Amino acid sequence: MLRSVFLLNSLGLALGGTILWDGRFNDMTSSTELDNWSWSDETGPYQYYIHGTENVTSYVNLDSTFKNPVDTGSTQGVKVTLDSTSYWDGQTMRRTELIPQTSAAINKGTVYYHFSMQRTDTNAPSEFREHQICFFESHFTEMKAGWISGESGTSDALLRWDVSSATQWNTTWEAGVWHNIAYAIDFDAGSVAFYHSTGADDLVLTVPAVTVSASSNGADWHLGVLELPRDGYTDATEDIYFSGVYVESSDLTTSVSGPGNTSASGVASSVSVASMSAPASSSVVGSASTVSSAPASTSSTAATVASSSSAPSGVTVSSSADTASVSSTLTPSTTLSTVIVPPTSTSTPTDPDDDDDCE
């Protein structure tokens, strides 16, 4: 029995996603290297053209303190800044965005877009303006923060996950908390699921697959932030931090450290993921038009590796944090890890909302 468990864990550690595009900044020494990219010389991991008129260091900076500290797969993170000059191409929106420079198939089949993000109390994004974060051109999936245009009230402290401008999940965006996120996109079936955790915790399925018209040309996912203007509110300098940015295929890597840097709790198969509940500190939205304050339950099925020693296990998200604990009847001293394949959708995709916010 013990040997079977050892072999299963060894297999789990060997599994994980295939990185299609790596945007973790590990090969960069300075953000000034982004200036090497141009339409005539498409070098480096990112296209850099959506920004204001000042030098790159006014808008994008790299440092080891800018990353999730438990992300051992990243040597540094990025600070993305909006200031009074962050107007691009004559638009009225403030924007600082990076776009993957790759010919890899990051827009085909089932792929996973990974990133971690946080804010601090210094140069915090305004709660009085809408921020569109880590979005595709059609906005079929994105993060949002701040007061959403058209909503009641004057401010909003929530961080949201939206599908075609309908909020599916939200939580209070607190300073100093790293939110680890993966969009699980099935471009063939037309769906997107949301994986999330905080701090050092492994990703868990938080919202199962939502039917959507998922489309991309492979060069229209924006790492960064677009802020909509609002009368009566002046510009202030704002910073958002990102790390652990990459796109993978095959299986989903749940460890914050990413493929090749996972612990025993970060990659595995043969564990059934059942009856996942959203934590009390965040909300899964039951209606596309209503933000609910009550948590909802979701469920999915994990990828399975055949093994005579495998046993079904429950995965529960605690009410105090986005944590997932895997219990096993095999041995108390062994922790099985989880490589998760999201549920697929067979529903007919719907057309996305018209997009007036992007170029």
JSON list of N, CA and C in Angstrom, two decimals, residues 186-227:
[
{"chain": "A", "resi": 186, "resn": "ASP", "atom": "N", "xyz": [-12.36, 27.13, -22.56]},
{"chain": "A", "resi": 186, "resn": "ASP", "atom": "CA", "xyz": [-12.55, 26.13, -23.59]},
{"chain": "A", "resi": 186, "resn": "ASP", "atom": "C", "xyz": [-13.04, 26.86, -24.84]},
{"chain": "A", "resi": 187, "resn": "PHE", "atom": "N", "xyz": [-12.11, 27.14, -25.74]},
{"chain": "A", "resi": 187, "resn": "PHE", "atom": "CA", "xyz": [-12.46, 27.88, -26.95]},
{"chain": "A", "resi": 187, "resn": "PHE", "atom": "C", "xyz": [-13.33, 27.06, -27.89]},
{"chain": "A", "resi": 188, "resn": "ASP", "atom": "N", "xyz": [-13.23, 25.74, -27.82]},
{"chain": "A", "resi": 188, "resn": "ASP", "atom": "CA", "xyz": [-14.05, 24.88, -28.69]},
{"chain": "A", "resi": 188, "resn": "ASP", "atom": "C", "xyz": [-15.49, 24.82, -28.21]},
{"chain": "A", "resi": 189, "resn": "ALA", "atom": "N", "xyz": [-15.68, 24.58, -26.91]},
{"chain": "A", "resi": 189, "resn": "ALA", "atom": "CA", "xyz": [-17.04, 24.45, -26.36]},
{"chain": "A", "resi": 189, "resn": "ALA", "atom": "C", "xyz": [-17.68, 25.81, -26.10]},
{"chain": "A", "resi": 190, "resn": "GLY", "atom": "N", "xyz": [-16.86, 26.85, -26.00]},
{"chain": "A", "resi": 190, "resn": "GLY", "atom": "CA", "xyz": [-17.39, 28.17, -25.70]},
{"chain": "A", "resi": 190, "resn": "GLY", "atom": "C", "xyz": [-17.75, 28.31, -24.24]},
{"chain": "A", "resi": 191, "resn": "SER", "atom": "N", "xyz": [-16.76, 28.22, -23.35]},
{"chain": "A", "resi": 191, "resn": "SER", "atom": "CA", "xyz": [-17.02, 28.35, -21.92]},
{"chain": "A", "resi": 191, "resn": "SER", "atom": "C", "xyz": [-15.77, 28.83, -21.20]},
{"chain": "A", "resi": 192, "resn": "VAL", "atom": "N", "xyz": [-15.98, 29.35, -19.99]},
{"chain": "A", "resi": 192, "resn": "VAL", "atom": "CA", "xyz": [-14.86, 29.77, -19.15]},
{"chain": "A", "resi": 192, "resn": "VAL", "atom": "C", "xyz": [-15.23, 29.48, -17.70]},
{"chain": "A", "resi": 193, "resn": "ALA", "atom": "N", "xyz": [-14.28, 28.88, -16.96]},
{"chain": "A", "resi": 193, "resn": "ALA", "atom": "CA", "xyz": [-14.44, 28.62, -15.53]},
{"chain": "A", "resi": 193, "resn": "ALA", "atom": "C", "xyz": [-13.42, 29.46, -14.77]},
{"chain": "A", "resi": 194, "resn": "PHE", "atom": "N", "xyz": [-13.67, 29.62, -13.48]},
{"chain": "A", "resi": 194, "resn": "PHE", "atom": "CA", "xyz": [-12.86, 30.52, -12.65]},
{"chain": "A", "resi": 194, "resn": "PHE", "atom": "C", "xyz": [-12.25, 29.75, -11.49]},
{"chain": "A", "resi": 195, "resn": "TYR", "atom": "N", "xyz": [-10.92, 29.72, -11.44]},
{"chain": "A", "resi": 195, "resn": "TYR", "atom": "CA", "xyz": [-10.18, 29.12, -10.33]},
{"chain": "A", "resi": 195, "resn": "TYR", "atom": "C", "xyz": [-9.54, 30.25, -9.52]},
{"chain": "A", "resi": 196, "resn": "HIS", "atom": "N", "xyz": [-9.55, 30.10, -8.19]},
{"chain": "A", "resi": 196, "resn": "HIS", "atom": "CA", "xyz": [-9.11, 31.20, -7.34]},
{"chain": "A", "resi": 196, "resn": "HIS", "atom": "C", "xyz": [-8.55, 30.67, -6.02]},
{"chain": "A", "resi": 197, "resn": "SER", "atom": "N", "xyz": [-7.63, 31.39, -5.46]},
{"chain": "A", "resi": 197, "resn": "SER", "atom": "CA", "xyz": [-7.17, 31.17, -4.09]},
{"chain": "A", "resi": 197, "resn": "SER", "atom": "C", "xyz": [-6.52, 32.46, -3.62]},
{"chain": "A", "resi": 198, "resn": "THR", "atom": "N", "xyz": [-6.12, 32.50, -2.37]},
{"chain": "A", "resi": 198, "resn": "THR", "atom": "CA", "xyz": [-5.38, 33.65, -1.86]},
{"chain": "A", "resi": 198, "resn": "THR", "atom": "C", "xyz": [-4.09, 33.18, -1.21]},
{"chain": "A", "resi": 199, "resn": "GLY", "atom": "N", "xyz": [-3.09, 34.07, -1.20]},
{"chain": "A", "resi": 199, "resn": "GLY", "atom": "CA", "xyz": [-1.83, 33.79, -0.53]},
{"chain": "A", "resi": 199, "resn": "GLY", "atom": "C", "xyz": [-1.11, 32.59, -1.08]},
{"chain": "A", "resi": 200, "resn": "ALA", "atom": "N", "xyz": [-0.83, 31.61, -0.20]},
{"chain": "A", "resi": 200, "resn": "ALA", "atom": "CA", "xyz": [-0.08, 30.41, -0.57]},
{"chain": "A", "resi": 200, "resn": "ALA", "atom": "C", "xyz": [-0.98, 29.25, -0.96]},
{"chain": "A", "resi": 201, "resn": "ASP", "atom": "N", "xyz": [-2.29, 29.41, -0.87]},
{"chain": "A", "resi": 201, "resn": "ASP", "atom": "CA", "xyz": [-3.20, 28.30, -1.09]},
{"chain": "A", "resi": 201, "resn": "ASP", "atom": "C", "xyz": [-3.28, 27.90, -2.56]},
{"chain": "A", "resi": 202, "resn": "ASP", "atom": "N", "xyz": [-3.47, 26.60, -2.80]},
{"chain": "A", "resi": 202, "resn": "ASP", "atom": "CA", "xyz": [-3.65, 26.10, -4.16]},
{"chain": "A", "resi": 202, "resn": "ASP", "atom": "C", "xyz": [-4.96, 26.61, -4.75]},
{"chain": "A", "resi": 203, "resn": "LEU", "atom": "N", "xyz": [-4.97, 26.74, -6.07]},
{"chain": "A", "resi": 203, "resn": "LEU", "atom": "CA", "xyz": [-6.18, 27.13, -6.77]},
{"chain": "A", "resi": 203, "resn": "LEU", "atom": "C", "xyz": [-7.27, 26.09, -6.58]},
{"chain": "A", "resi": 204, "resn": "VAL", "atom": "N", "xyz": [-8.52, 26.55, -6.44]},
{"chain": "A", "resi": 204, "resn": "VAL", "atom": "CA", "xyz": [-9.67, 25.66, -6.40]},
{"chain": "A", "resi": 204, "resn": "VAL", "atom": "C", "xyz": [-10.72, 26.20, -7.37]},
{"chain": "A", "resi": 205, "resn": "LEU", "atom": "N", "xyz": [-11.53, 25.30, -7.89]},
{"chain": "A", "resi": 205, "resn": "LEU", "atom": "CA", "xyz": [-12.62, 25.72, -8.77]},
{"chain": "A", "resi": 205, "resn": "LEU", "atom": "C", "xyz": [-13.62, 26.52, -7.94]},
{"chain": "A", "resi": 206, "resn": "THR", "atom": "N", "xyz": [-13.81, 27.77, -8.30]},
{"chain": "A", "resi": 206, "resn": "THR", "atom": "CA", "xyz": [-14.68, 28.66, -7.55]},
{"chain": "A", "resi": 206, "resn": "THR", "atom": "C", "xyz": [-15.99, 28.92, -8.27]},
{"chain": "A", "resi": 207, "resn": "VAL", "atom": "N", "xyz": [-15.94, 29.04, -9.60]},
{"chain": "A", "resi": 207, "resn": "VAL", "atom": "CA", "xyz": [-17.15, 29.13, -10.42]},
{"chain": "A", "resi": 207, "resn": "VAL", "atom": "C", "xyz": [-16.97, 28.16, -11.58]},
{"chain": "A", "resi": 208, "resn": "PRO", "atom": "N", "xyz": [-17.88, 27.18, -11.73]},
{"chain": "A", "resi": 208, "resn": "PRO", "atom": "CA", "xyz": [-17.74, 26.22, -12.83]},
{"chain": "A", "resi": 208, "resn": "PRO", "atom": "C", "xyz": [-18.00, 26.89, -14.18]},
{"chain": "A", "resi": 209, "resn": "ALA", "atom": "N", "xyz": [-17.81, 26.12, -15.24]},
{"chain": "A", "resi": 209, "resn": "ALA", "atom": "CA", "xyz": [-17.84, 26.67, -16.59]},
{"chain": "A", "resi": 209, "resn": "ALA", "atom": "C", "xyz": [-19.12, 27.44, -16.88]},
{"chain": "A", "resi": 210, "resn": "VAL", "atom": "N", "xyz": [-18.93, 28.67, -17.39]},
{"chain": "A", "resi": 210, "resn": "VAL", "atom": "CA", "xyz": [-20.02, 29.54, -17.81]},
{"chain": "A", "resi": 210, "resn": "VAL", "atom": "C", "xyz": [-19.98, 29.62, -19.33]},
{"chain": "A", "resi": 211, "resn": "THR", "atom": "N", "xyz": [-21.13, 29.42, -19.96]},
{"chain": "A", "resi": 211, "resn": "THR", "atom": "CA", "xyz": [-21.20, 29.49, -21.41]},
{"chain": "A", "resi": 211, "resn": "THR", "atom": "C", "xyz": [-20.96, 30.91, -21.89]},
{"chain": "A", "resi": 212, "resn": "VAL", "atom": "N", "xyz": [-20.09, 31.05, -22.89]},
{"chain": "A", "resi": 212, "resn": "VAL", "atom": "CA", "xyz": [-19.74, 32.37, -23.39]},
{"chain": "A", "resi": 212, "resn": "VAL", "atom": "C", "xyz": [-19.19, 32.23, -24.80]},
{"chain": "A", "resi": 213, "resn": "SER", "atom": "N", "xyz": [-19.25, 33.28, -25.57]},
{"chain": "A", "resi": 213, "resn": "SER", "atom": "CA", "xyz": [-18.64, 33.29, -26.89]},
{"chain": "A", "resi": 213, "resn": "SER", "atom": "C", "xyz": [-17.15, 33.61, -26.72]},
{"chain": "A", "resi": 214, "resn": "ALA", "atom": "N", "xyz": [-16.38, 32.57, -26.44]},
{"chain": "A", "resi": 214, "resn": "ALA", "atom": "CA", "xyz": [-14.95, 32.73, -26.18]},
{"chain": "A", "resi": 214, "resn": "ALA", "atom": "C", "xyz": [-14.19, 32.82, -27.49]},
{"chain": "A", "resi": 215, "resn": "SER", "atom": "N", "xyz": [-13.54, 33.93, -27.72]},
{"chain": "A", "resi": 215, "resn": "SER", "atom": "CA", "xyz": [-12.79, 34.10, -28.96]},
{"chain": "A", "resi": 215, "resn": "SER", "atom": "C", "xyz": [-11.57, 34.96, -28.70]},
{"chain": "A", "resi": 216, "resn": "SER", "atom": "N", "xyz": [-10.51, 34.68, -29.44]},
{"chain": "A", "resi": 216, "resn": "SER", "atom": "CA", "xyz": [-9.27, 35.43, -29.32]},
{"chain": "A", "resi": 216, "resn": "SER", "atom": "C", "xyz": [-8.43, 35.19, -30.55]},
{"chain": "A", "resi": 217, "resn": "ASN", "atom": "N", "xyz": [-7.65, 36.19, -30.95]},
{"chain": "A", "resi": 217, "resn": "ASN", "atom": "CA", "xyz": [-6.72, 36.00, -32.05]},
{"chain": "A", "resi": 217, "resn": "ASN", "atom": "C", "xyz": [-5.33, 35.63, -31.56]},
{"chain": "A", "resi": 218, "resn": "GLY", "atom": "N", "xyz": [-5.20, 35.39, -30.24]},
{"chain": "A", "resi": 218, "resn": "GLY", "atom": "CA", "xyz": [-3.92, 35.04, -29.67]},
{"chain": "A", "resi": 218, "resn": "GLY", "atom": "C", "xyz": [-3.05, 36.22, -29.31]},
{"chain": "A", "resi": 219, "resn": "ALA", "atom": "N", "xyz": [-3.55, 37.43, -29.57]},
{"chain": "A", "resi": 219, "resn": "ALA", "atom": "CA", "xyz": [-2.79, 38.64, -29.26]},
{"chain": "A", "resi": 219, "resn": "ALA", "atom": "C", "xyz": [-3.72, 39.73, -28.74]},
{"chain": "A", "resi": 220, "resn": "ASP", "atom": "N", "xyz": [-4.70, 39.33, -27.93]},
{"chain": "A", "resi": 220, "resn": "ASP", "atom": "CA", "xyz": [-5.65, 40.33, -27.44]},
{"chain": "A", "resi": 220, "resn": "ASP", "atom": "C", "xyz": [-6.03, 40.11, -25.97]},
{"chain": "A", "resi": 221, "resn": "TRP", "atom": "N", "xyz": [-5.17, 39.40, -25.22]},
{"chain": "A", "resi": 221, "resn": "TRP", "atom": "CA", "xyz": [-5.35, 39.34, -23.77]},
{"chain": "A", "resi": 221, "resn": "TRP", "atom": "C", "xyz": [-4.45, 40.41, -23.16]},
{"chain": "A", "resi": 222, "resn": "HIS", "atom": "N", "xyz": [-5.04, 41.25, -22.32]},
{"chain": "A", "resi": 222, "resn": "HIS", "atom": "CA", "xyz": [-4.35, 42.42, -21.80]},
{"chain": "A", "resi": 222, "resn": "HIS", "atom": "C", "xyz": [-4.00, 42.21, -20.33]},
{"chain": "A", "resi": 223, "resn": "LEU", "atom": "N", "xyz": [-2.72, 42.06, -20.03]},
{"chain": "A", "resi": 223, "resn": "LEU", "atom": "CA", "xyz": [-2.24, 42.04, -18.65]},
{"chain": "A", "resi": 223, "resn": "LEU", "atom": "C", "xyz": [-2.02, 43.48, -18.23]},
{"chain": "A", "resi": 224, "resn": "GLY", "atom": "N", "xyz": [-2.82, 43.93, -17.27]},
{"chain": "A", "resi": 224, "resn": "GLY", "atom": "CA", "xyz": [-2.72, 45.31, -16.85]},
{"chain": "A", "resi": 224, "resn": "GLY", "atom": "C", "xyz": [-4.10, 45.85, -16.55]},
{"chain": "A", "resi": 225, "resn": "VAL", "atom": "N", "xyz": [-4.27, 47.16, -16.74]},
{"chain": "A", "resi": 225, "resn": "VAL", "atom": "CA", "xyz": [-5.51, 47.79, -16.30]},
{"chain": "A", "resi": 225, "resn": "VAL", "atom": "C", "xyz": [-5.93, 48.90, -17.25]},
{"chain": "A", "resi": 226, "resn": "LEU", "atom": "N", "xyz": [-7.23, 48.96, -17.48]},
{"chain": "A", "resi": 226, "resn": "LEU", "atom": "CA", "xyz": [-7.90, 50.04, -18.20]},
{"chain": "A", "resi": 226, "resn": "LEU", "atom": "C", "xyz": [-8.89, 50.67, -17.22]},
{"chain": "A", "resi": 227, "resn": "GLU", "atom": "N", "xyz": [-8.78, 51.99, -17.03]},
{"chain": "A", "resi": 227, "resn": "GLU", "atom": "CA", "xyz": [-9.66, 52.70, -16.10]},
{"chain": "A", "resi": 227, "resn": "GLU", "atom": "C", "xyz": [-10.57, 53.64, -16.87]}
]
